[in-house]
Short mmCIF file of C-alpha atoms and ligand atoms in Angstrom, two decimals:
data_model
loop_
_atom_site.label_atom_id
_atom_site.label_comp_id
_atom_site.label_asym_id
_atom_site.label_seq_id
_atom_site.Cartn_x
_atom_site.Cartn_y
_atom_site.Cartn_z
CA MET I 24 124.42 -87.94 -73.64
CA THR I 25 120.86 -87.35 -72.47
CA PHE I 26 117.80 -85.41 -74.36
CA GLU I 27 117.98 -83.22 -71.74
CA SER I 28 121.63 -81.74 -72.29
CA LEU I 29 120.68 -80.36 -75.71
CA GLY I 30 118.52 -77.74 -74.14
CA LEU I 31 115.33 -78.52 -75.08
CA THR I 32 112.33 -77.52 -73.74
CA PRO I 33 110.18 -79.54 -71.15
CA GLU I 34 107.19 -79.83 -74.04
CA LEU I 35 109.86 -81.44 -76.32
CA LEU I 36 111.16 -83.43 -73.40
CA HIS I 37 107.57 -84.83 -73.00
CA ALA I 38 107.03 -85.55 -76.59
CA VAL I 39 110.26 -87.43 -77.27
CA LYS I 40 109.40 -89.43 -73.87
CA ALA I 41 106.11 -90.04 -74.78
CA ARG I 42 107.83 -91.48 -78.89
CA GLN I 43 110.10 -93.79 -76.52
CA TYR I 44 113.04 -92.57 -77.11
CA ALA I 45 115.68 -93.69 -74.62
CA GLU I 46 118.50 -90.90 -75.71
CA PRO I 47 120.01 -89.05 -78.81
CA THR I 48 121.53 -91.13 -81.71
CA THR I 49 124.64 -89.05 -83.10
CA VAL I 50 123.10 -87.54 -85.52
CA GLN I 51 121.18 -86.00 -83.39
CA VAL I 52 123.98 -85.04 -80.33
CA GLN I 53 125.57 -83.38 -83.16
CA ALA I 54 123.09 -81.60 -85.29
CA ILE I 55 120.64 -80.54 -82.65
CA PRO I 56 123.49 -78.24 -81.52
CA ALA I 57 124.04 -77.24 -84.95
CA VAL I 58 120.83 -76.39 -86.00
CA SER I 59 120.04 -74.38 -83.01
CA GLY I 60 122.87 -72.52 -83.45
CA GLY I 61 120.78 -71.02 -86.58
CA GLY I 62 123.09 -70.99 -89.16
CA ASP I 63 123.36 -73.41 -92.11
CA VAL I 64 123.85 -77.68 -91.27
CA LEU I 65 125.34 -80.23 -93.77
CA VAL I 66 124.55 -83.91 -92.64
CA LEU I 67 125.91 -86.87 -94.43
CA ALA I 68 123.83 -89.11 -93.04
CA GLN I 69 121.24 -92.36 -94.14
CA THR I 70 118.00 -92.85 -93.30
CA GLY I 71 117.92 -94.31 -90.14
CA SER I 72 120.24 -92.38 -87.98
CA GLY I 73 117.33 -90.16 -87.08
CA LYS I 74 118.39 -86.96 -89.13
CA THR I 75 114.17 -85.78 -89.41
CA VAL I 76 114.05 -85.28 -85.53
CA ALA I 77 117.33 -84.04 -85.32
CA TYR I 78 115.97 -81.42 -87.31
CA THR I 79 112.67 -81.27 -86.12
CA LEU I 80 113.22 -80.49 -82.85
CA PRO I 81 115.37 -77.29 -82.71
CA LEU I 82 113.05 -76.12 -85.13
CA LEU I 83 110.00 -75.95 -83.38
CA GLN I 84 111.73 -75.29 -80.08
CA ARG I 85 112.75 -71.74 -82.65
CA LEU I 86 109.13 -71.57 -83.77
CA GLN I 87 107.88 -71.11 -80.31
CA THR I 88 110.24 -68.23 -79.39
CA GLU I 89 109.12 -66.34 -82.84
CA GLN I 90 105.31 -67.33 -83.70
CA GLY I 91 102.86 -64.22 -83.84
CA GLY I 92 99.84 -64.43 -82.05
CA ALA I 93 96.78 -66.54 -82.82
CA GLY I 94 93.92 -65.33 -85.62
CA LYS I 95 96.55 -63.80 -87.63
CA THR I 96 97.81 -65.55 -91.46
CA ARG I 97 100.26 -68.31 -90.59
CA ARG I 98 103.17 -67.21 -92.71
CA VAL I 99 105.15 -70.23 -93.86
CA LYS I 100 108.30 -70.28 -91.30
CA ILE I 101 110.06 -73.39 -92.08
CA LEU I 102 109.79 -75.34 -95.57
CA VAL I 103 111.18 -78.85 -96.16
CA LEU I 104 111.78 -80.17 -99.41
CA VAL I 105 111.24 -84.02 -99.18
CA PRO I 106 112.17 -86.16 -102.67
CA THR I 107 108.69 -88.31 -102.21
CA ARG I 108 105.43 -88.72 -100.83
CA GLU I 109 106.37 -91.17 -98.54
CA LEU I 110 108.69 -89.30 -97.20
CA SER I 111 106.93 -85.69 -97.03
CA SER I 112 103.57 -87.96 -94.92
CA GLN I 113 106.56 -89.39 -92.72
CA VAL I 114 108.50 -86.24 -91.79
CA GLY I 115 104.67 -84.67 -90.77
CA GLN I 116 104.04 -86.97 -88.65
CA THR I 117 107.00 -86.83 -86.91
CA MET I 118 106.61 -83.38 -86.86
CA GLU I 119 103.09 -83.12 -85.34
CA ALA I 120 103.55 -85.92 -83.05
CA LEU I 121 106.60 -83.86 -81.73
CA ALA I 122 104.88 -80.81 -81.97
CA GLU I 123 101.93 -82.18 -79.90
CA HIS I 124 102.42 -81.12 -76.00
CA LEU I 125 103.73 -77.20 -77.86
CA PRO I 126 102.35 -74.59 -76.06
CA LYS I 127 101.27 -72.83 -79.01
CA PRO I 128 99.63 -74.81 -81.67
CA LEU I 129 101.71 -75.45 -85.05
CA LYS I 130 100.24 -76.05 -88.51
CA ILE I 131 101.72 -78.43 -90.10
CA ALA I 132 101.34 -78.61 -93.78
CA VAL I 133 102.20 -81.67 -95.68
CA ILE I 134 102.69 -81.80 -99.46
CA TYR I 135 102.60 -84.20 -102.21
CA GLY I 136 102.02 -85.03 -105.99
CA GLY I 137 100.06 -88.08 -106.52
CA ALA I 138 96.91 -86.87 -104.86
CA SER I 139 93.94 -84.20 -105.71
CA ILE I 140 95.68 -80.70 -105.11
CA ASN I 141 92.71 -79.34 -103.83
CA PRO I 142 92.23 -80.59 -100.47
CA GLN I 143 95.71 -79.37 -100.09
CA MET I 144 94.80 -75.55 -101.24
CA MET I 145 92.30 -75.40 -98.73
CA HIS I 146 94.52 -76.83 -95.89
CA LEU I 147 96.10 -73.74 -96.58
CA ARG I 148 93.88 -71.51 -96.35
CA GLY I 149 94.83 -69.45 -93.19
CA GLY I 150 99.08 -70.25 -94.43
CA ALA I 151 100.49 -72.96 -91.95
CA ASP I 152 103.64 -71.82 -90.04
CA VAL I 153 105.69 -75.83 -91.60
CA VAL I 154 105.30 -77.49 -94.93
CA ILE I 155 106.65 -80.37 -96.46
CA SER I 156 106.87 -80.42 -99.32
CA THR I 157 107.84 -82.97 -103.01
CA PRO I 158 109.38 -79.82 -105.10
CA GLY I 159 106.79 -80.33 -108.43
CA ARG I 160 103.50 -80.20 -105.98
CA LEU I 161 105.00 -76.90 -104.51
CA LEU I 162 105.42 -75.40 -107.45
CA ASP I 163 101.86 -76.06 -108.84
CA LEU I 164 100.74 -75.46 -105.40
CA LEU I 165 102.98 -71.45 -106.06
CA ASP I 166 101.71 -71.15 -109.33
CA ASN I 167 97.97 -70.74 -107.56
CA ASN I 168 98.68 -68.61 -105.40
CA ALA I 169 98.13 -71.32 -102.36
CA LEU I 170 101.10 -70.11 -100.54
CA GLN I 171 103.52 -67.35 -100.18
CA LEU I 172 107.31 -67.96 -99.15
CA SER I 173 109.10 -64.80 -98.38
CA ASP I 174 109.26 -64.95 -94.86
CA VAL I 175 110.69 -68.76 -94.84
CA GLN I 176 113.81 -68.70 -92.51
CA THR I 177 114.89 -72.46 -92.31
CA LEU I 178 115.38 -74.15 -95.84
CA VAL I 179 115.51 -78.13 -95.05
CA LEU I 180 116.04 -80.41 -98.33
CA ASP I 181 115.76 -84.12 -96.42
CA GLU I 182 117.36 -86.58 -98.83
CA ALA I 183 119.09 -84.06 -101.33
CA ASP I 184 121.09 -86.71 -103.00
CA ARG I 185 117.53 -88.65 -103.86
CA LEU I 186 116.07 -85.28 -104.97
CA LEU I 187 118.54 -84.60 -107.54
CA ASP I 188 118.41 -88.65 -108.88
CA LEU I 189 114.51 -88.13 -108.92
CA GLY I 190 115.57 -85.06 -111.52
CA PHE I 191 114.15 -82.51 -109.11
CA ALA I 192 117.64 -79.86 -110.02
CA ASP I 193 115.23 -77.50 -112.20
CA GLU I 194 112.18 -77.66 -109.14
CA ILE I 195 115.01 -77.08 -106.78
CA LYS I 196 116.49 -74.52 -108.52
CA ARG I 197 113.07 -72.33 -109.22
CA ILE I 198 111.85 -72.91 -105.49
CA LEU I 199 115.26 -71.36 -104.46
CA ALA I 200 114.58 -68.26 -106.15
CA LEU I 201 110.99 -67.47 -104.59
CA LEU I 202 112.83 -68.10 -100.56
CA PRO I 203 114.70 -64.60 -98.67
CA ALA I 204 118.07 -64.75 -99.81
CA HIS I 205 118.71 -64.53 -95.81
CA ARG I 206 117.89 -67.27 -94.66
CA GLN I 207 119.31 -70.60 -92.89
CA ASN I 208 119.67 -73.78 -94.59
CA LEU I 209 119.84 -77.71 -93.39
CA PHE I 210 120.84 -80.51 -96.19
CA PHE I 211 120.84 -83.74 -95.26
CA SER I 212 122.30 -86.41 -97.98
CA ALA I 213 123.44 -90.06 -97.45
CA THR I 214 125.55 -89.92 -100.25
CA PHE I 215 127.95 -86.98 -101.73
CA PRO I 216 128.57 -87.54 -105.46
CA PRO I 217 129.40 -84.14 -107.34
CA ALA I 218 125.83 -83.39 -108.64
CA VAL I 219 124.72 -83.40 -104.94
CA LYS I 220 128.19 -80.98 -103.56
CA LYS I 221 127.63 -78.18 -106.59
CA LEU I 222 123.90 -78.08 -105.35
CA ALA I 223 125.48 -78.39 -101.65
CA LEU I 224 128.30 -75.85 -102.30
CA THR I 225 125.81 -73.33 -103.57
CA LEU I 226 123.52 -73.15 -101.00
CA LEU I 227 125.20 -73.05 -97.96
CA HIS I 228 127.35 -70.76 -96.31
CA GLU I 229 130.20 -71.55 -93.88
CA PRO I 230 128.12 -74.90 -92.75
CA VAL I 231 128.29 -76.87 -89.52
CA ARG I 232 129.37 -80.53 -91.43
CA ILE I 233 128.36 -83.76 -90.13
CA ALA I 234 129.63 -86.75 -91.10
CA ILE I 235 127.51 -89.94 -90.11
CA SER I 236 128.40 -92.17 -92.75
CA ASP I 237 129.86 -95.18 -90.91
CA ILE I 238 127.16 -95.78 -88.76
CA VAL I 239 125.03 -97.62 -90.60
CA ALA I 240 128.00 -100.50 -91.66
CA ASN I 241 129.32 -100.31 -88.23
CA ASN I 242 126.19 -100.69 -86.28
CA PRO I 243 126.72 -103.68 -84.29
CA ASP I 244 123.07 -104.31 -84.00
CA ILE I 245 122.40 -105.28 -88.32
CA VAL I 246 124.10 -108.77 -88.69
CA GLN I 247 125.22 -108.89 -92.12
CA ARG I 248 124.89 -112.12 -94.20
CA ALA I 249 125.54 -113.27 -97.82
CA ILE I 250 124.32 -116.58 -98.65
CA GLN I 251 125.14 -118.08 -102.00
CA VAL I 252 122.59 -119.04 -104.02
CA GLU I 253 121.53 -119.62 -108.29
CA SER I 254 119.45 -117.19 -109.95
CA ASN I 255 116.76 -119.40 -110.27
CA LYS I 256 116.89 -121.15 -106.67
CA ARG I 257 116.24 -117.63 -105.04
CA THR I 258 112.78 -117.36 -104.58
CA ARG I 259 112.59 -120.84 -103.14
CA LEU I 260 115.69 -119.64 -101.24
CA LEU I 261 113.82 -116.44 -100.28
CA ALA I 262 110.54 -118.31 -98.88
CA HIS I 263 112.70 -121.02 -97.38
CA LEU I 264 113.95 -118.35 -94.77
CA VAL I 265 110.94 -116.85 -94.51
CA ARG I 266 109.43 -120.11 -92.79
CA GLU I 267 112.35 -120.87 -90.99
CA GLN I 268 113.42 -117.38 -89.40
CA GLN I 269 109.68 -116.62 -88.55
CA TRP I 270 110.69 -112.74 -89.46
CA GLY I 271 107.91 -111.34 -88.33
CA ARG I 272 108.21 -109.32 -91.20
CA VAL I 273 110.49 -108.80 -93.69
CA LEU I 274 111.19 -106.06 -97.29
CA VAL I 275 113.29 -108.03 -99.99
CA PHE I 276 114.91 -105.72 -102.67
CA VAL I 277 114.64 -106.37 -106.81
CA ALA I 278 115.99 -104.40 -108.90
CA THR I 279 112.83 -104.10 -111.09
CA ARG I 280 109.16 -103.53 -110.86
CA TYR I 281 108.61 -106.86 -112.75
CA ALA I 282 110.51 -108.62 -110.68
CA SER I 283 108.58 -107.34 -107.72
CA ASP I 284 105.24 -108.23 -108.93
CA THR I 285 106.63 -112.02 -109.93
CA VAL I 286 108.66 -112.58 -105.94
CA ALA I 287 105.37 -111.45 -104.81
CA ALA I 288 103.37 -113.37 -107.20
CA LYS I 289 105.43 -116.70 -106.04
CA LEU I 290 105.78 -116.61 -102.47
CA GLN I 291 101.51 -115.93 -102.13
CA LYS I 292 101.80 -118.85 -104.38
CA ALA I 293 103.20 -120.26 -101.73
CA GLY I 294 101.60 -119.25 -98.95
CA ILE I 295 102.87 -115.82 -97.88
CA LYS I 296 101.14 -113.21 -97.26
CA ALA I 297 103.14 -111.12 -99.77
CA ALA I 298 103.36 -108.26 -102.07
CA ALA I 299 104.81 -106.19 -104.55
CA PHE I 300 105.82 -102.79 -103.72
CA ASN I 301 106.38 -100.41 -106.38
CA GLY I 302 105.93 -97.60 -108.56
CA ASP I 303 102.87 -99.23 -110.46
CA ALA I 304 100.83 -99.21 -107.49
CA SER I 305 98.87 -95.99 -106.81
CA GLN I 306 99.56 -93.45 -103.46
CA GLY I 307 96.82 -94.91 -101.92
CA ALA I 308 97.59 -98.50 -102.93
CA ARG I 309 100.61 -98.20 -101.57
CA GLN I 310 99.81 -96.13 -98.41
CA GLN I 311 97.48 -99.65 -97.64
CA LEU I 312 100.00 -102.46 -98.28
CA LEU I 313 102.32 -100.15 -95.78
CA THR I 314 99.45 -99.70 -93.34
CA ASP I 315 99.35 -103.61 -93.80
CA PHE I 316 102.59 -104.26 -93.39
CA LYS I 317 103.26 -101.86 -90.25
CA ALA I 318 100.11 -104.35 -88.51
CA GLY I 319 101.71 -107.46 -89.57
CA GLN I 320 98.66 -108.24 -91.82
CA LEU I 321 101.72 -108.09 -94.83
CA GLN I 322 104.28 -110.21 -93.98
CA VAL I 323 107.04 -109.66 -96.87
CA LEU I 324 107.13 -106.72 -99.30
CA VAL I 325 109.01 -106.50 -102.31
CA ALA I 326 110.20 -103.83 -102.86
CA THR I 327 112.68 -101.56 -105.91
CA ASP I 328 114.78 -99.21 -104.48
CA LEU I 329 112.70 -95.89 -105.82
CA ALA I 330 109.57 -97.20 -104.23
CA ALA I 331 111.26 -98.56 -100.65
CA ARG I 332 112.61 -94.86 -100.80
CA GLY I 333 110.25 -93.44 -98.17
CA ILE I 334 109.35 -97.11 -95.90
CA ASP I 335 109.94 -96.62 -92.21
CA VAL I 336 109.12 -99.02 -90.65
CA GLU I 337 109.96 -99.54 -86.40
CA GLY I 338 111.44 -102.68 -85.80
CA LEU I 339 111.95 -104.32 -89.37
CA PRO I 340 113.70 -107.45 -88.12
CA ALA I 341 114.97 -108.35 -92.04
CA VAL I 342 116.04 -106.79 -95.22
CA VAL I 343 116.99 -109.48 -98.03
CA ASN I 344 118.29 -108.24 -101.15
CA TYR I 345 117.21 -110.14 -103.97
CA ASP I 346 119.09 -108.31 -106.15
CA LEU I 347 122.03 -106.19 -105.23
CA PRO I 348 121.69 -102.68 -105.00
CA ARG I 349 123.96 -101.22 -108.41
CA SER I 350 126.27 -99.08 -105.22
CA ALA I 351 127.20 -99.34 -101.85
CA ASP I 352 125.28 -96.58 -101.15
CA ASP I 353 122.38 -98.08 -101.86
CA TYR I 354 123.89 -101.24 -100.00
CA ILE I 355 123.95 -98.88 -96.93
CA HIS I 356 120.28 -97.74 -97.38
CA ARG I 357 118.82 -100.92 -97.45
CA ILE I 358 120.52 -102.57 -95.03
CA GLY I 359 119.71 -99.50 -92.29
CA ARG I 360 115.99 -100.44 -92.56
CA THR I 361 116.55 -102.59 -89.73
CA GLY I 362 118.61 -102.83 -86.97
CA ARG I 363 117.18 -99.20 -86.09
CA ALA I 364 117.56 -97.24 -82.99
CA GLY I 365 118.71 -100.25 -81.03
CA ALA I 366 116.36 -103.12 -82.19
CA SER I 367 118.28 -105.68 -83.87
CA GLY I 368 118.01 -107.06 -87.37
CA VAL I 369 119.60 -108.85 -89.87
CA ALA I 370 120.14 -108.16 -93.47
CA ILE I 371 120.83 -110.98 -96.29
CA SER I 372 122.15 -110.75 -99.11
CA PHE I 373 122.10 -113.65 -102.26
CA ILE I 374 124.89 -113.67 -103.94
CA LEU I 375 125.22 -114.57 -107.79
CA ALA I 376 128.65 -115.82 -108.67
CA GLU I 377 128.76 -113.38 -111.56
CA HIS I 378 128.06 -110.78 -108.76
CA GLU I 379 130.45 -111.64 -106.39
CA LEU I 380 132.96 -109.21 -107.92
CA HIS I 381 130.33 -106.36 -107.37
CA PHE I 382 129.42 -107.55 -103.74
CA ARG I 383 133.39 -107.42 -102.68
CA LEU I 384 133.04 -104.14 -104.51
CA ILE I 385 129.86 -103.09 -101.97
CA GLU I 386 132.28 -104.79 -98.84
CA LYS I 387 135.48 -102.92 -99.71
CA ARG I 388 133.35 -99.55 -99.55
CA GLN I 389 131.84 -100.08 -96.29
CA GLY I 390 135.73 -101.85 -95.01
CA LYS I 391 133.79 -104.40 -94.10
CA ARG I 392 134.06 -108.20 -94.94
CA VAL I 393 130.88 -110.52 -94.81
CA LEU I 394 131.03 -114.40 -94.79
CA ARG I 395 129.91 -116.07 -97.61
CA GLU I 396 127.18 -118.53 -96.90
CA THR I 397 125.31 -121.33 -98.14
CA ILE I 398 122.37 -123.18 -96.80
CA ALA I 399 121.79 -126.42 -97.09
CA GLY I 400 119.80 -128.00 -100.27
CA TYR I 401 120.06 -124.40 -101.77
CA GLU I 402 123.61 -124.22 -102.75
CA PRO I 403 125.09 -122.98 -106.14
CA VAL I 404 125.26 -126.38 -107.94
CA MET I 405 128.80 -124.98 -109.63
CA LEU I 406 130.28 -124.26 -105.96
CA ALA I 407 128.71 -127.77 -104.81
CA ALA I 408 129.90 -129.17 -108.31
CA ALA I 409 134.06 -127.29 -107.80
CA VAL I 410 133.85 -129.41 -104.29
CA ASP I 411 133.29 -132.58 -105.89
CA ALA I 412 135.47 -132.45 -109.08
CA ALA I 413 138.16 -130.88 -106.47
CA THR I 414 137.95 -134.68 -104.71
CA LEU I 415 137.03 -136.43 -107.38
CA PRO I 416 139.73 -138.75 -109.06
CA ASP I 417 140.13 -137.20 -111.92
CA THR I 418 140.90 -140.93 -114.06
CA ALA I 419 137.81 -142.95 -115.05
CA PRO I 420 137.90 -146.47 -113.77
CA THR I 421 138.54 -147.74 -117.52
CA GLY I 422 142.07 -146.38 -116.80
CA GLY I 423 143.60 -142.89 -117.75
CA ILE I 424 143.60 -142.79 -121.17
CA LYS I 425 144.10 -139.40 -122.31
CA GLY I 426 141.38 -137.54 -124.54
CA LYS I 427 139.04 -140.10 -122.36
CA ARG I 428 138.75 -138.45 -119.29
CA LYS I 429 136.29 -136.38 -118.14
CA SER I 430 137.50 -133.26 -117.90
CA LYS I 431 136.75 -130.53 -114.70
CA LYS I 432 134.41 -128.87 -116.68
CA ASP I 433 132.63 -131.89 -117.51
CA LYS I 434 132.08 -132.64 -114.01
CA LEU I 435 130.59 -129.78 -113.67
CA ARG I 436 128.27 -129.52 -117.22
CA GLU I 437 126.86 -133.13 -116.05
CA LEU I 438 126.67 -131.94 -112.41
CA ALA I 439 124.78 -129.00 -112.93
CA ALA I 440 122.68 -130.79 -115.95
CA ARG I 441 121.27 -133.29 -113.37
CA THR I 442 120.29 -130.29 -110.24
CA ASP I 443 116.81 -129.79 -110.22
CA GLN I 444 116.07 -126.06 -111.36
P1 LIG K 20 114.87 -91.26 -89.84
O1 LIG K 20 116.13 -91.32 -89.74
O2 LIG K 20 114.84 -89.86 -89.25
O3 LIG K 20 114.85 -91.89 -90.58
O4 LIG K 20 114.47 -91.69 -88.17
C1 LIG K 20 114.99 -93.07 -88.27
C2 LIG K 20 113.73 -94.36 -86.86
O5 LIG K 20 114.51 -94.07 -85.90
C3 LIG K 20 112.19 -93.52 -87.40
O6 LIG K 20 111.92 -94.51 -87.13
C4 LIG K 20 112.38 -92.87 -85.20
O7 LIG K 20 111.49 -92.58 -85.08
C5 LIG K 20 113.49 -93.25 -84.90
N1 LIG K 20 113.95 -92.36 -84.13
C6 LIG K 20 114.77 -91.51 -83.95
N2 LIG K 20 115.66 -90.96 -83.31
C7 LIG K 20 115.62 -91.74 -82.68
C8 LIG K 20 116.19 -91.76 -80.94
N3 LIG K 20 116.03 -91.00 -80.58
N4 LIG K 20 115.92 -93.20 -80.18
C9 LIG K 20 115.27 -94.11 -80.75
N5 LIG K 20 114.12 -93.94 -82.36
C10 LIG K 20 114.80 -92.65 -82.94
#
């Protein structure tokens, strides 16, 4: 399948070529005709599937045919709601790049909270054709009469599951009430839990359904590895892997902000250019970290799931689950950060003995087993001891007097006590 066969205009094809997209991704092949068709569309696909381009191309194409003459106040025709500031910027950048060669220039406004509202209000003077926004700030701007939504033709909910996770249900409801009843709705979500389903049902009318949920799990470009290790050896193992594997960049996932700070600090101490990436950092600081990471000045970003949500780094060679994610869906999200768009990548999970069962559930959900490995020098004591215990004779050299022999448990305890932390 080629982009040409999807009926795109020469200007858009030019832009796609400039982005070096050789061919459309699966979600693009399916979603571009569906969005062009004008009806509602429901897409279940992860970040990394090419979903932004999938809705941007047909929407830009339509705007070209419908746009009014220059000089008039621009009316918002397309509204894209996103959960995070990072995603707002990323969608904006993608749209700007794809719209670059269009004969009728478009005005695209990127809006998010956590930054001063005044420049955003100034930017909205004279209107905009496309608004990409987080829900809360959009409502602030609407309250200030900085824009109006009565001409919106297409509403895009990007990462609808995250919008709800982040507690934007009420804001979305308020925004929906301000939109024209007759419009196209495009609904993108990586997961489909009941709350998301409910929102989709209220919003969508006879949607075209596209489900690409197994793409990441079955992506041959992502090599999944699972390394058994103990909790207190993980940071040293991570430092070892970063050095040994010579990854230019690696995104490491941890469970808490605290862990992201401490792991990043320990890596720095070990001489690795690492930084914590969590919600404690300001928007400006996070942008700077991303810029440094993309430029290769930072080798390791240690992130929480929430903060990492909007990170889109081309050609990320490795992702490490220092802590396992809570759900199989989050696992898919995380590992989908690597192996994008034809580039190969590795996704490594550290498996603590107590999380083995949890990882089995994740494997079950993605329908794929991952071989357990250990790394020499970082083997879990209990595992090494279990092997030893199984091979050591059960009797003490002085003869097998019942009650005096060391039990397997005793041997394990002794070994654990001897092994360094
Ligand atoms: P998304 O799923 O929108 O987060 O996009 C994931 C990444 O894939 C982005 O970095 C895009 O630039 C890239 N991408 C989108 N479409 C293509 C394509 N057809 N070929 C190669 N890369 C793509």
